[in-house]
Each structure stands twice: as C-alpha cells, then as structure tokens.
mmCIF file of C-alpha atoms in Angstrom:
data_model
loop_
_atom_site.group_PDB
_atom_site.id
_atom_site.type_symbol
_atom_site.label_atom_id
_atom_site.label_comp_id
_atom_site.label_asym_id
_atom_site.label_seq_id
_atom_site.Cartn_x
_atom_site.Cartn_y
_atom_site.Cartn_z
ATOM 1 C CA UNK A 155 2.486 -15.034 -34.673
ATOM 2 C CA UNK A 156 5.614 -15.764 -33.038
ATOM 3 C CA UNK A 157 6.295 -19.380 -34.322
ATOM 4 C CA UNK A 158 5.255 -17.684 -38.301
ATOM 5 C CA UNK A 159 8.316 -15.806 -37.927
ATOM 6 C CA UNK A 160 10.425 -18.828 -37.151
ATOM 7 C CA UNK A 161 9.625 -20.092 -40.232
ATOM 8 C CA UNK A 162 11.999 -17.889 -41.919
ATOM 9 C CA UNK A 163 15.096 -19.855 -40.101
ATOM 10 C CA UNK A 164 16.085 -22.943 -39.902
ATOM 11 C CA UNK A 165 15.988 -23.869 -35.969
ATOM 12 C CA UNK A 166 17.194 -27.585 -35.467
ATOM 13 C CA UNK A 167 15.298 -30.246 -33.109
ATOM 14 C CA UNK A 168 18.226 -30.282 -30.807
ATOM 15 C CA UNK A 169 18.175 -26.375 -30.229
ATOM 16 C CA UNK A 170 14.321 -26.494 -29.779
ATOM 17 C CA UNK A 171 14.574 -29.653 -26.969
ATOM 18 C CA UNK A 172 17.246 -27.737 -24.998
ATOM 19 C CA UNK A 173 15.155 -24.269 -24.973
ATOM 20 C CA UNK A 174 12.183 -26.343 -23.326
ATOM 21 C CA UNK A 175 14.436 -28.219 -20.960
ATOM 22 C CA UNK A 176 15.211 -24.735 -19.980
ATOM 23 C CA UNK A 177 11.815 -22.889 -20.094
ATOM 24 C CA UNK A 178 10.299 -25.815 -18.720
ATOM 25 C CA UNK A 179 12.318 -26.783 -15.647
ATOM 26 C CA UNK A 180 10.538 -27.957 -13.225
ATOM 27 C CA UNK A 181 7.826 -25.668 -11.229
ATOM 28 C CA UNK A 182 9.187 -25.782 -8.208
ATOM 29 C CA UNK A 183 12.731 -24.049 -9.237
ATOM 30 C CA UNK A 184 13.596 -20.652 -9.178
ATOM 31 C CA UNK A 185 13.662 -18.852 -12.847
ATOM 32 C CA UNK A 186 16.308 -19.994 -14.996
ATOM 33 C CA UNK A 187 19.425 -18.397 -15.587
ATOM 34 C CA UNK A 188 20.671 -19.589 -18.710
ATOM 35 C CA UNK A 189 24.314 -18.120 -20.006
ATOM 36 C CA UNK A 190 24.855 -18.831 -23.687
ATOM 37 C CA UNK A 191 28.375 -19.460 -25.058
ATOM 38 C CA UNK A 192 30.774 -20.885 -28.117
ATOM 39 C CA UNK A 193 32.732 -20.112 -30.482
ATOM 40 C CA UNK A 194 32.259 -16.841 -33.242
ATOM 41 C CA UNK A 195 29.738 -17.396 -35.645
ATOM 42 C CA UNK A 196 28.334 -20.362 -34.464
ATOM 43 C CA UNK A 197 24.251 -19.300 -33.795
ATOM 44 C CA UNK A 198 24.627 -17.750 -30.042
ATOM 45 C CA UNK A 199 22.328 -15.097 -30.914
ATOM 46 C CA UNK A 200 20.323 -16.979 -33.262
ATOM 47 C CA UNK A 201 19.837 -19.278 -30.331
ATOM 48 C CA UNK A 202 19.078 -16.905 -27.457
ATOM 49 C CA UNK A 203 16.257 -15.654 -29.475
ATOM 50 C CA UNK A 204 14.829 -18.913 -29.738
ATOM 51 C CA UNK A 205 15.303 -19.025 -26.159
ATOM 52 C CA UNK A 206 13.667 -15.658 -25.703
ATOM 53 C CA UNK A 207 10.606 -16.651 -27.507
ATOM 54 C CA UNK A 208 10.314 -20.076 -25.568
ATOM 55 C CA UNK A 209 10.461 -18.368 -22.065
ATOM 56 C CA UNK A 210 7.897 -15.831 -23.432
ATOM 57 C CA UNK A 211 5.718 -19.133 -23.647
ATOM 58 C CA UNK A 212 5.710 -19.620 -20.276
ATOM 59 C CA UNK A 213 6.541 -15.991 -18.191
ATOM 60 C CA UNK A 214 5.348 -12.733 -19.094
ATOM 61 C CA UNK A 215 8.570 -11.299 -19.106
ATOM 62 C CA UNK A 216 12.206 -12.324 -19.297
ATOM 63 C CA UNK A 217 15.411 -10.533 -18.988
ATOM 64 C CA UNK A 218 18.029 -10.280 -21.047
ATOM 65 C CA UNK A 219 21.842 -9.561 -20.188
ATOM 66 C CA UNK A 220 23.983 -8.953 -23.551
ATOM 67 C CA UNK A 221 27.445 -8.837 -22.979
ATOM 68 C CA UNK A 222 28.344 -8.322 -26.758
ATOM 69 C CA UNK A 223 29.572 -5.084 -27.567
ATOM 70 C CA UNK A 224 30.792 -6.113 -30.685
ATOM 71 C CA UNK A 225 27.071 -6.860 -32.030
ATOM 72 C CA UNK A 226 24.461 -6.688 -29.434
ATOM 73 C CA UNK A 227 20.548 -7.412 -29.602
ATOM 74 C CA UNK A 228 18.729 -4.579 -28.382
ATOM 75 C CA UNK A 229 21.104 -1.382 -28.728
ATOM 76 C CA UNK A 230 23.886 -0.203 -30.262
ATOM 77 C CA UNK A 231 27.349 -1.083 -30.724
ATOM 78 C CA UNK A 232 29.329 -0.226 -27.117
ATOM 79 C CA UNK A 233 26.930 -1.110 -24.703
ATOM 80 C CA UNK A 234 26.933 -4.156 -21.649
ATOM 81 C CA UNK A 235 22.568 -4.201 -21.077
ATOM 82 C CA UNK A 236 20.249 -5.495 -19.337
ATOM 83 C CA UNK A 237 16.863 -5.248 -21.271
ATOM 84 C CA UNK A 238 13.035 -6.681 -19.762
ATOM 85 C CA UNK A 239 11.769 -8.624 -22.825
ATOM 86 C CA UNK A 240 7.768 -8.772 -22.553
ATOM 87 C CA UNK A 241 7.093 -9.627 -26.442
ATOM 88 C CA UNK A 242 8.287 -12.502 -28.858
ATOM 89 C CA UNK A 243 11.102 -11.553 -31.135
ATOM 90 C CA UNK A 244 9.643 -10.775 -34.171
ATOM 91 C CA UNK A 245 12.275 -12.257 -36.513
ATOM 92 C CA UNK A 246 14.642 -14.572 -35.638
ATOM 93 C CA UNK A 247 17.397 -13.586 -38.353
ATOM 94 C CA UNK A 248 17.321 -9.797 -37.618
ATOM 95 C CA UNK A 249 18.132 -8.129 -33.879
ATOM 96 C CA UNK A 250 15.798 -5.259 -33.033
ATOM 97 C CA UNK A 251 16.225 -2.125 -31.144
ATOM 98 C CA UNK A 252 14.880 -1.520 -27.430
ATOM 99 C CA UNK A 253 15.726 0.586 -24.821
ATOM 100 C CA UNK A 254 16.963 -1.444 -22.330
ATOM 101 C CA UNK A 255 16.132 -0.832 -18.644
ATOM 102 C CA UNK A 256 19.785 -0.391 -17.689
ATOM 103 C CA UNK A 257 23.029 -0.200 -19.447
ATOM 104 C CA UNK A 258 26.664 0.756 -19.252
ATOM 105 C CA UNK A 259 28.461 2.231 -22.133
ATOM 106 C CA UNK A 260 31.549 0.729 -22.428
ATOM 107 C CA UNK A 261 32.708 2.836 -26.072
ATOM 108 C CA UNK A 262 34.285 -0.154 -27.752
ATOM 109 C CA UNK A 263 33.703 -3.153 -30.014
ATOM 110 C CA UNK A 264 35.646 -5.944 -27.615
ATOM 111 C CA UNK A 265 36.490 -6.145 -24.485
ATOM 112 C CA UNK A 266 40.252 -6.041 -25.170
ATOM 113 C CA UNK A 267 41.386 -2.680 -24.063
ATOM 114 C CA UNK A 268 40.474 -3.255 -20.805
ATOM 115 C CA UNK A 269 39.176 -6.469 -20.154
ATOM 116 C CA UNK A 270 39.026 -5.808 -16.169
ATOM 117 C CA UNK A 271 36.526 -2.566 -16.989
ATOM 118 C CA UNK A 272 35.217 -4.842 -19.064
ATOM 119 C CA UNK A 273 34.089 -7.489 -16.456
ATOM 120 C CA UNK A 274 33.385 -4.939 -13.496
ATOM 121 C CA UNK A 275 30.655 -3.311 -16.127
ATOM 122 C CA UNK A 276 29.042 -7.375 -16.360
ATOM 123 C CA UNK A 277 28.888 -7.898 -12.586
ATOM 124 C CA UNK A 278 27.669 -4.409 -11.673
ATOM 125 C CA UNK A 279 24.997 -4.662 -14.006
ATOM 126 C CA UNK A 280 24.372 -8.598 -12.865
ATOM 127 C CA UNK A 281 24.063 -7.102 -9.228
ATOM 128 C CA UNK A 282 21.263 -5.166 -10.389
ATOM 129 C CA UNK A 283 18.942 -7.456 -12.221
ATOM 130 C CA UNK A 284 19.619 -9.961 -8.552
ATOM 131 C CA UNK A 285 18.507 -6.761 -6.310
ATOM 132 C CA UNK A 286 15.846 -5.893 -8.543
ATOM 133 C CA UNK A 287 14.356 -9.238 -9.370
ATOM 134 C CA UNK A 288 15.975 -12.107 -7.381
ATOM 135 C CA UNK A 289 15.629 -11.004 -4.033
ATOM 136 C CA UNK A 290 12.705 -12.989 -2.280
ATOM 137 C CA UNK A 291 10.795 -12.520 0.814
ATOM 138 C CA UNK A 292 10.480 -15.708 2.995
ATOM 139 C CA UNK A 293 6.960 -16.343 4.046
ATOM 140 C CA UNK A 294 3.125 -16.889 3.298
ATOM 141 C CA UNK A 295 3.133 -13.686 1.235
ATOM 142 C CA UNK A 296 6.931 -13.092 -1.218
ATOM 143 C CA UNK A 297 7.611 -10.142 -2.363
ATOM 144 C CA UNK A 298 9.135 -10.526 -6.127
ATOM 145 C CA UNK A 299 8.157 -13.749 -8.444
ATOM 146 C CA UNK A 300 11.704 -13.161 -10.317
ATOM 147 C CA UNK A 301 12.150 -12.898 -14.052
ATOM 148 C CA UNK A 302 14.146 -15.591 -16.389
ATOM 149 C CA UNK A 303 17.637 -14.429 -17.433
ATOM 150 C CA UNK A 304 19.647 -15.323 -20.588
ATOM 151 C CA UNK A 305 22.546 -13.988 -20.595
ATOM 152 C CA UNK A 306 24.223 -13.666 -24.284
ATOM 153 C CA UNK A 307 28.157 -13.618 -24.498
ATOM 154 C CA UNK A 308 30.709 -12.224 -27.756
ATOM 155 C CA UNK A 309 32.345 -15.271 -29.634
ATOM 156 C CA UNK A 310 35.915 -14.419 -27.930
ATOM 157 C CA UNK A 311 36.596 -17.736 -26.546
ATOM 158 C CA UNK A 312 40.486 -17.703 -26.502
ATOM 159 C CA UNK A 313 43.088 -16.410 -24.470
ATOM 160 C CA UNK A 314 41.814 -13.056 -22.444
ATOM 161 C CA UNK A 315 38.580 -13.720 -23.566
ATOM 162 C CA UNK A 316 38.685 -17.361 -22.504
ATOM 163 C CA UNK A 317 39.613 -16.321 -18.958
ATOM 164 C CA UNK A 318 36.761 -13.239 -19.011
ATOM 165 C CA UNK A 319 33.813 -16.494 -19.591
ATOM 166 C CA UNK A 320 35.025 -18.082 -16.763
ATOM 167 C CA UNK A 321 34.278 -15.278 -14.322
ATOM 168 C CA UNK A 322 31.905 -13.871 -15.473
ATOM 169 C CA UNK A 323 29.998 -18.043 -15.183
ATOM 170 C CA UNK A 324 32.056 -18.208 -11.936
ATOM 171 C CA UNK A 325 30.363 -14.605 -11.111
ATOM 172 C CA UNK A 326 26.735 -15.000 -11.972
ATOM 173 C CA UNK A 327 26.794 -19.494 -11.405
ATOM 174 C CA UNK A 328 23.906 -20.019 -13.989
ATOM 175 C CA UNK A 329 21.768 -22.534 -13.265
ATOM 176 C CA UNK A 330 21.679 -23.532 -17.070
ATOM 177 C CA UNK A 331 24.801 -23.104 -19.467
ATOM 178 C CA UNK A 332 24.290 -23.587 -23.036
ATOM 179 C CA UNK A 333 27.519 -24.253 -25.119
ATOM 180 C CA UNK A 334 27.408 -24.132 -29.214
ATOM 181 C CA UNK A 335 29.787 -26.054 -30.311
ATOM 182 C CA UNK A 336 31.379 -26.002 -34.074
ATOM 183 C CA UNK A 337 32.937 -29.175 -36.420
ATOM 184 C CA UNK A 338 36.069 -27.368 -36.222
ATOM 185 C CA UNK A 339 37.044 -28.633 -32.326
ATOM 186 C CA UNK A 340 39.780 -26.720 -31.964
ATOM 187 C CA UNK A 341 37.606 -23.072 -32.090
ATOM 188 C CA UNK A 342 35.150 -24.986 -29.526
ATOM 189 C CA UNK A 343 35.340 -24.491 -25.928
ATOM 190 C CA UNK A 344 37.027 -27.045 -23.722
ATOM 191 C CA UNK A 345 34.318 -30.410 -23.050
ATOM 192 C CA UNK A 346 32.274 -30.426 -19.493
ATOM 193 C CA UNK A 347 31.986 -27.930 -17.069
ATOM 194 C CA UNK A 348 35.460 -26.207 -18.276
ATOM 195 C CA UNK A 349 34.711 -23.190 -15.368
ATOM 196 C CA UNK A 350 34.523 -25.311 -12.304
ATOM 197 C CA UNK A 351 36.927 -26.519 -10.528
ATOM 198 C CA UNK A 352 37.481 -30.593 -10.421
ATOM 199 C CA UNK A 353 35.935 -30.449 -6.450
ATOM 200 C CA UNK A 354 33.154 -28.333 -7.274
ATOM 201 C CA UNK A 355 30.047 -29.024 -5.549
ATOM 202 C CA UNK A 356 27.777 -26.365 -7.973
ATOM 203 C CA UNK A 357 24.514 -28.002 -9.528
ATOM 204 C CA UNK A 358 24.444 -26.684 -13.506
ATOM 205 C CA UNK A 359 23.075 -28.141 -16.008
ATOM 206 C CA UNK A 360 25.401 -28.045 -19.378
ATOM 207 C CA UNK A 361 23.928 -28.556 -22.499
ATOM 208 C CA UNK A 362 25.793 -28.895 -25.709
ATOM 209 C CA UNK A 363 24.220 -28.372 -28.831
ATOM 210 C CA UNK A 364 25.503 -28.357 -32.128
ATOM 211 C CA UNK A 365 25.719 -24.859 -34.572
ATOM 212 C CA UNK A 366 22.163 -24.914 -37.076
ATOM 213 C CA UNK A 367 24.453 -24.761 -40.203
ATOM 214 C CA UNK A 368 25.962 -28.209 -41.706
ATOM 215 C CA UNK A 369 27.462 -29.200 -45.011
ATOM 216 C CA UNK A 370 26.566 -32.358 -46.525
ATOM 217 C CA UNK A 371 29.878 -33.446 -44.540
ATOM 218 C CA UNK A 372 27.983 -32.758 -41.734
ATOM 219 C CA UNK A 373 30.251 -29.437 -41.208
ATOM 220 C CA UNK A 374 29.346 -26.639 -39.335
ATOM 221 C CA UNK A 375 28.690 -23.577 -42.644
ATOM 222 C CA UNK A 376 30.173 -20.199 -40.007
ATOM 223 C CA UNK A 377 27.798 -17.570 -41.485
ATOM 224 C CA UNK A 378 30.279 -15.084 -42.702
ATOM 225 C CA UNK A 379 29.033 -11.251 -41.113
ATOM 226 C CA UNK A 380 30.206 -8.332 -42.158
ATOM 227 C CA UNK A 381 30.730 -7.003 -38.736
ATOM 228 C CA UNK A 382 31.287 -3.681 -39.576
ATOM 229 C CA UNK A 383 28.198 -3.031 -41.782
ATOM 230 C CA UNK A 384 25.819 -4.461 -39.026
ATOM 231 C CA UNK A 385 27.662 -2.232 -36.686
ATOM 232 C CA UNK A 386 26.768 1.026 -39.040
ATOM 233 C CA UNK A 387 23.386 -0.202 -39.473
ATOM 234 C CA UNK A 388 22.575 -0.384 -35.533
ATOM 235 C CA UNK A 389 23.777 3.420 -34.953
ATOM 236 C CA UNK A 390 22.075 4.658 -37.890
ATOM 237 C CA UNK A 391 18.991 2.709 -36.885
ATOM 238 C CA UNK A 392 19.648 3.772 -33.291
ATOM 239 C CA UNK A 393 19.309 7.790 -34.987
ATOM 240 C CA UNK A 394 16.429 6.744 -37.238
ATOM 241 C CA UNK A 395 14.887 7.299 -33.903
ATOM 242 C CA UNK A 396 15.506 10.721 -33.845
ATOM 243 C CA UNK A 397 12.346 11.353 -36.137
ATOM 244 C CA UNK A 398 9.017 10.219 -35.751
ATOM 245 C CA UNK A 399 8.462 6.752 -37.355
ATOM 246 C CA UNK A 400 5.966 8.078 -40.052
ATOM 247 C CA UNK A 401 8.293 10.391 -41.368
ATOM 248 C CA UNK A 402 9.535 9.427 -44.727
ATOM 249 C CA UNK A 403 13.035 8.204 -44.356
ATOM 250 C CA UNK A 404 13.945 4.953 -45.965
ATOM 251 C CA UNK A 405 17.686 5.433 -47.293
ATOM 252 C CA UNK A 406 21.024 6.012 -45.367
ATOM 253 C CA UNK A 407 21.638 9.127 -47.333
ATOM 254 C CA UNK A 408 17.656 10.488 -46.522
ATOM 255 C CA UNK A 409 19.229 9.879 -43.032
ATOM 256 C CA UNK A 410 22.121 11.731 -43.014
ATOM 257 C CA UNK A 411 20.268 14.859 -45.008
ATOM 258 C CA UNK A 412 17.752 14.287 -42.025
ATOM 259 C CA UNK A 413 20.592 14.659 -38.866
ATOM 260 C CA UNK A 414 22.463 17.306 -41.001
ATOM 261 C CA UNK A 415 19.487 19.423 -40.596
ATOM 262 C CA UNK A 416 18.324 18.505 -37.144
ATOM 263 C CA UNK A 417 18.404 21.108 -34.911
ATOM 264 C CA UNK A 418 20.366 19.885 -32.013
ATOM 265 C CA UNK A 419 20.076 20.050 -28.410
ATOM 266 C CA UNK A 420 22.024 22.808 -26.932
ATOM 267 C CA UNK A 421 24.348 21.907 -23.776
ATOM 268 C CA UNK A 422 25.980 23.877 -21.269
ATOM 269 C CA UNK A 423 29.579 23.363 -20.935
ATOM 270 C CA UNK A 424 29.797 23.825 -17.555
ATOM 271 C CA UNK A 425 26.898 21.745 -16.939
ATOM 272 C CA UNK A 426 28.843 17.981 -18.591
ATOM 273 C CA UNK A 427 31.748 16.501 -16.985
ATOM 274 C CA UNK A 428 33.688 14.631 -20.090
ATOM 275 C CA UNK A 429 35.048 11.068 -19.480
ATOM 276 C CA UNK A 430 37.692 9.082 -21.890
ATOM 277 C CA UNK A 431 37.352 5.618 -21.585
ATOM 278 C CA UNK A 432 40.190 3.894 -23.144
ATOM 279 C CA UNK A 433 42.485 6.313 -23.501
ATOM 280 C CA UNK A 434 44.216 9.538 -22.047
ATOM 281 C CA UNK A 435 43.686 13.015 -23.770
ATOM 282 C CA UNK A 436 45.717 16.168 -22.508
ATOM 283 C CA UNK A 437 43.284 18.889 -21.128
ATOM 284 C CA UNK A 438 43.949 21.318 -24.120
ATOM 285 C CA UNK A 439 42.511 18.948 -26.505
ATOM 286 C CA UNK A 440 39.574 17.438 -25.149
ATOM 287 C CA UNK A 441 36.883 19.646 -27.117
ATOM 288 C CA UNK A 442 38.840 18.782 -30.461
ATOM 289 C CA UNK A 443 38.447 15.389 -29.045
ATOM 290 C CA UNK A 444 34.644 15.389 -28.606
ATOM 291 C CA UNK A 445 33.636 17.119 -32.063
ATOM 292 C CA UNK A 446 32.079 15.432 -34.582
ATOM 293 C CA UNK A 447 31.731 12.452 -32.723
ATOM 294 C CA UNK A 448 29.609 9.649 -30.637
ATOM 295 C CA UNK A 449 29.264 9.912 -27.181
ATOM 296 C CA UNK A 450 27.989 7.944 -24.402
ATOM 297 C CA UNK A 451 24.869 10.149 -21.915
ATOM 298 C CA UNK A 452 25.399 9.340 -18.273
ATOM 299 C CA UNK A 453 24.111 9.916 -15.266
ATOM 300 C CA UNK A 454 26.719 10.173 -12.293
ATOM 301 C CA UNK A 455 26.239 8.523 -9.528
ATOM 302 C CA UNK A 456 28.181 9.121 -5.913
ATOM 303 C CA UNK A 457 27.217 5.476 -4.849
ATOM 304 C CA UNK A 458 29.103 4.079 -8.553
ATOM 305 C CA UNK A 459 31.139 6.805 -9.730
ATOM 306 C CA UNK A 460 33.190 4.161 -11.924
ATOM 307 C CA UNK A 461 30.378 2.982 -12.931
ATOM 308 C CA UNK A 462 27.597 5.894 -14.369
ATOM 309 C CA UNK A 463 24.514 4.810 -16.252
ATOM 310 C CA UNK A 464 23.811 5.381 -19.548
ATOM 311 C CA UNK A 465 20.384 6.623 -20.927
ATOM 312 C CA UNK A 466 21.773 6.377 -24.726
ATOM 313 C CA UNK A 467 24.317 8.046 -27.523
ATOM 314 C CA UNK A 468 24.530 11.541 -28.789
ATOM 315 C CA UNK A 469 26.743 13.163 -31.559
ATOM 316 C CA UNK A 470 28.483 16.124 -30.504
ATOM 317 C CA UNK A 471 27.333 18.411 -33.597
ATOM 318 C CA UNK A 472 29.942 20.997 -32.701
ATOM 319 C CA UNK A 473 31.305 22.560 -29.960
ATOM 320 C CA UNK A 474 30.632 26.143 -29.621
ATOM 321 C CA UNK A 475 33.189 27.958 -26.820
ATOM 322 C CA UNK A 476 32.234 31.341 -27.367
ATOM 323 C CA UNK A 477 28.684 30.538 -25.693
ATOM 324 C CA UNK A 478 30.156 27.983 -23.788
ATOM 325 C CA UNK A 479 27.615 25.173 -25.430
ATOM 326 C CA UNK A 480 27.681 21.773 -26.920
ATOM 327 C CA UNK A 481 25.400 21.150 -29.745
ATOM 328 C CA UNK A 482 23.854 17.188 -29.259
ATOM 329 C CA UNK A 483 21.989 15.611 -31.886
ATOM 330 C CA UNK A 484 20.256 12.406 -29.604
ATOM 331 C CA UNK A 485 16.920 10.592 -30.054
ATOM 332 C CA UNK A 486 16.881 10.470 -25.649
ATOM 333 C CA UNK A 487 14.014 12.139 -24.586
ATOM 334 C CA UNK A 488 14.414 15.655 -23.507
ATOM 335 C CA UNK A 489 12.952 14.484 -19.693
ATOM 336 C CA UNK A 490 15.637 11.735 -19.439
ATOM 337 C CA UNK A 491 18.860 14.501 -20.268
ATOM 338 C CA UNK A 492 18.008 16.442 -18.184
ATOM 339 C CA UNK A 493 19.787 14.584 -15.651
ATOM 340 C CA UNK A 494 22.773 13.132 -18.113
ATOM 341 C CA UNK A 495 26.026 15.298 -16.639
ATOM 342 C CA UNK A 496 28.684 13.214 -17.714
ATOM 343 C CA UNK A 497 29.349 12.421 -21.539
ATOM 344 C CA UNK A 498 31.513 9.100 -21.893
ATOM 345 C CA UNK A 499 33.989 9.071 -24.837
ATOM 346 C CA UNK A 500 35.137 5.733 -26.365
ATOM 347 C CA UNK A 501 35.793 4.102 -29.560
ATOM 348 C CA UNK A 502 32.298 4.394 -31.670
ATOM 349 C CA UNK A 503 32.452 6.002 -34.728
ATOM 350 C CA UNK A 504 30.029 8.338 -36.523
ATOM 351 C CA UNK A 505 29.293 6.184 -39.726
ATOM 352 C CA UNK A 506 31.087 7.642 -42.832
ATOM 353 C CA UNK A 507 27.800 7.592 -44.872
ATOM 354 C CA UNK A 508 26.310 10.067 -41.882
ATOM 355 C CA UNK A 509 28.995 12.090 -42.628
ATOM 356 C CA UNK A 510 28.845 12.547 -46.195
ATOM 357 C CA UNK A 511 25.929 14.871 -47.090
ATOM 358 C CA UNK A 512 26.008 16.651 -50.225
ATOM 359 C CA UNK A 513 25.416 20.306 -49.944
ATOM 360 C CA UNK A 514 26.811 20.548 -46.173
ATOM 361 C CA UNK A 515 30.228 21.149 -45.746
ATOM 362 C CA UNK A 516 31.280 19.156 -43.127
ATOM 363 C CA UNK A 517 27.962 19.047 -41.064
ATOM 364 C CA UNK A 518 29.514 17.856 -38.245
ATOM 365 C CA UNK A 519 32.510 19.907 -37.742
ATOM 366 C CA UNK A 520 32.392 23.529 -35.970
ATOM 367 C CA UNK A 521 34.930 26.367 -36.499
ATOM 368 C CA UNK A 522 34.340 27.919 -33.248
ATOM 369 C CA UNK A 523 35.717 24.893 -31.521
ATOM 370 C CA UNK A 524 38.893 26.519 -29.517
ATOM 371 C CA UNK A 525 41.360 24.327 -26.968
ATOM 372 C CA UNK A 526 40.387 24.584 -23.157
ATOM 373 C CA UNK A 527 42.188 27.514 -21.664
#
C-alpha cells in the first residue's frame, strides 16, 4: 500500500539507492542515524519520507527528530519533536499530523531569535531518544534493540544557521549524513564532510544526492511553497482535532464557526505559571498578552526547568479575572492537562480565517480581561 502512494511523486533512482544503503547497512551495526540536510526547497522532507518508509521495510518502528519549526512533519508550526513512526507515510507529497512522543515548544518559525535556545531544545531532546532507546545492556540477554533515527533539519544553511548544522552533526555524530544538493552551488552546502575537522578520526558515511526536480538543462525546478499557507493549514488541522473525526467539518470557515462555539476548558489562574519565550513583557500586561492567542501546554519539570515539555497548543479564548480563570480551547486530552502548569508564549499566530466568524464579535477577545494588580 505504501509503494501505491509513491506513485503520486516522482522519487529518483539515486534517492531510492541511498535510502537502502541506509536501511540496509549491514546487520551487524547499530540502527542508523541518518541526519538529512541542504539547501531550502530542495526535497529534505520529500526525502526523509522516503527514508521513513524504507526503514519501515525493515524495523517495526523508527524515530523521527524534526528540527523544522518553520514546517515540520508531524505537528504544528513551533515545535523541535521527536515522534516513534510505526506505519508507512501515507503520501509522500503531504506531511501528516501525530502526536509525537516528546516535544519542546519553541513558539517561533526559525531559529533566529535565539539560536542558542534553539540548539539546547535539539540536544535535550537528542539526550532523550539515546536514554530511551540507545542505551544497551552488555551480555547474553540486552536490554533495548534501539530504534532508527532520521533526523530532518530547516533549509537555513547560511550564516547562524550554517554554524547551528554543525553542532547540532557535531552533537548527535550520525552515522549516516545525507546532503541534497541544488544546480545553483552557491545555495549548496560546502563539499565533504564540511563539520569535521581536517584530523577527524569519526567514521560517517556522506551521501550526496541530487534535488528530484530538473529542467531540461538539467536544473534543479525549487518548488516554490507558500510557507505561510502550509503554516495556517497545520494549526487549523492541528484544531480540526478538537472534534470528533465524523463530525461534518470540511471548510476553514465550518472550522472557525466550530471553535467559536466550543465550549472551552476552564483554567485556574493561580494554577498556570506564564512563560514568554522570545521576548520580555512587563507584569501589568501579561493577560493582555495571552488573550486571543496560541499558547504552548507544559509540564514543569525541577530536573529541566529551562526546558518543560510540551503535551500540545491551546488558544487562550479569554481571560476572565473576576473568577480568576482562563478559558482554553485545546484538542489535549483532558487526562494529559491535568498536569500542564506552565503555558509557553511565543510567536504563533491564531490564523486570521479562525478569527473571522460571522455573527461573533470578536470570538476570541474577552472584556473582562483587566492588567495584573
């Protein structure tokens, strides 16, 4: 059923030889770590997929680290996740939505206001997947068989963003490294093993491959996105979620009529510590702040305070301080909230066709929303 789907997009011979020489390394080896890299536009995700579905061929499960906040596979906008893949990517051309098995919000759509957060969120959550799948027992009997991990990376390969892919392959030392390059050289990243340094003694095996799309020039064709309407269409997919699957909602505006009349969950103030991630706002402001907008659910932790986890996004429906509550529209479960405490503000925004709902007047905004005494 898998390889049907594939059909529907063009995957070259070179892309399918290096997947095997990945999925099929020899027996002996540890699972592969393969970190996936190039230029914007030039078929990373296309190609991890691929690579997804190979590994599926031969272990039950794989992982998957996506370090794309800009556009990532399985979640929304904002997030650095690591997800446990068990079932072939049903279409190549179009990510899908699954809750990963541990993420960080990081509230933005590049790493650029604060590339060191940024970095510390991709090695924390790296740490994990080694502790929880990597570690082996030495022995007649190990304890863990490990699981495969591709790790997917955003198309910032210049300047800051240059010098964030060379620690975070310095940091994790993949054992494969896959590197898309593009016809126009100077967007490509530098030839060999650019990371390393000239004495290295690190075994990795590079393999450059060429982007699927070619003029008759034998060009690379970048496959224009309109980054900010894929963005929209992962939150609002993210809150289709909010309402059973068999319920009749098939248009953005049947959406929006849909969360508008929601009722929400119902927070105690004193129960949610508030976090800003990228920027500072005074004390007096913070509830004008948080209404009417998307917010990160954590779970604080006193072993990783900098770094909470995050079960998912909620929109603070208003902001009520006369009973001291929030009002949370989120498609979490009620059993998983119960232990968010911290909500983590950022960059994401409510998409404007959510907020546009004829007959509501401004569903998202609350009068009763006062400054913090």
């Amino acid at each position: 059923m898998g390889e049907e789907k594939e059909r529907n997009i063009f995957i070259p011979e070179a892309w399918s030889d290096a997947a095997a020489s990945i999925a099929y390394s020899p027996v002996t080896s540890n699972p592969p770590v393969a970190l996936i890299c190039g230029a914007k536009n030039s078929g990373k995700s296309t190609f991890s997929r691929h690579l997804l579905n190979t590994l599926l061929q031969r272990y039950k499960k794989v992982a998957y680290l996506d370090t794309d906040v800009g556009q990532p596979e399985f979640t929304p906008p904002g997030f650095i996740s690591l997800t446990v893949i068990d079932k072939v990517t049903p279409d190549l051309a179009v990510p899908w939505m699954k809750e990963p098995e541990r993420s960080f919000f990081f509230g933005d759509i590049s790493s650029k206001r604060d590339p060191k957060a940024y970095s510390n969120n991709i090695f924390n959550i790296y740490n994990y997947y080694k502790k929880a799948y990597c570690m082996f027992k030495k022995g007649r009997n190990p304890g863990k068989t490990g699981l495969p991990l591709i790790v997917n990376t955003p198309g910032w390969v210049k300047g800051i963003g240059y010098e964030i892919l060379v620690d975070m392959l310095k940091y994790i030392a993949p054992s494969h490294v896959v590197k898309l390059n593009i016809s126009k050289e100077r967007k490509n990243l530098p030839p060999g093993t650019f990371w390393l340094d000239e004495d290295h003694d690190v075994l990795v095996n590079l393999i450059e491959i060429s982007s699927a799309y070619q003029d008759a020039l034998n060009q690379s064709v970048l496959i224009q996105k309109h980054s900010q309407v894929i963005r929209d269409s992962r939150i609002m997919t993210y809150f289709r979620h909010c309402f059973p699957m068999d319920m009749n909602i098939t248009t953005n505006k049947e959406l929006a009529h849909a969360l508008a009349s929601q009722s929400p969950y119902v927070v105690p103030i004193s129960s949610i510590k508030i976090r800003h991630l990228h920027c500072q706002v005074p004390s007096t402001e913070i509830f004008y702040s948080l209404n009417a907008t998307i917010v990160g659910l954590a779970v604080s932790s006193e072993d990783s305070e900098d770094f909470p986890w995050c079960v998912g996004l909620g929109i603070v429906r208003g902001i009520d301080t006369s009973k001291n509550v929030f009002y949370v529209i989120t498609p979490v479960p009620q059993s998983t909230l119960e232990a968010v405490d911290l909500f983590l503000q950022g960059f994401i925004q409510i998409p404007t066709s959510l907020l546009q709902v004829q007959g509501c007047l401004s569903p998202y905004m609350c009068t009763n929303v006062l400054p913090i005494d």
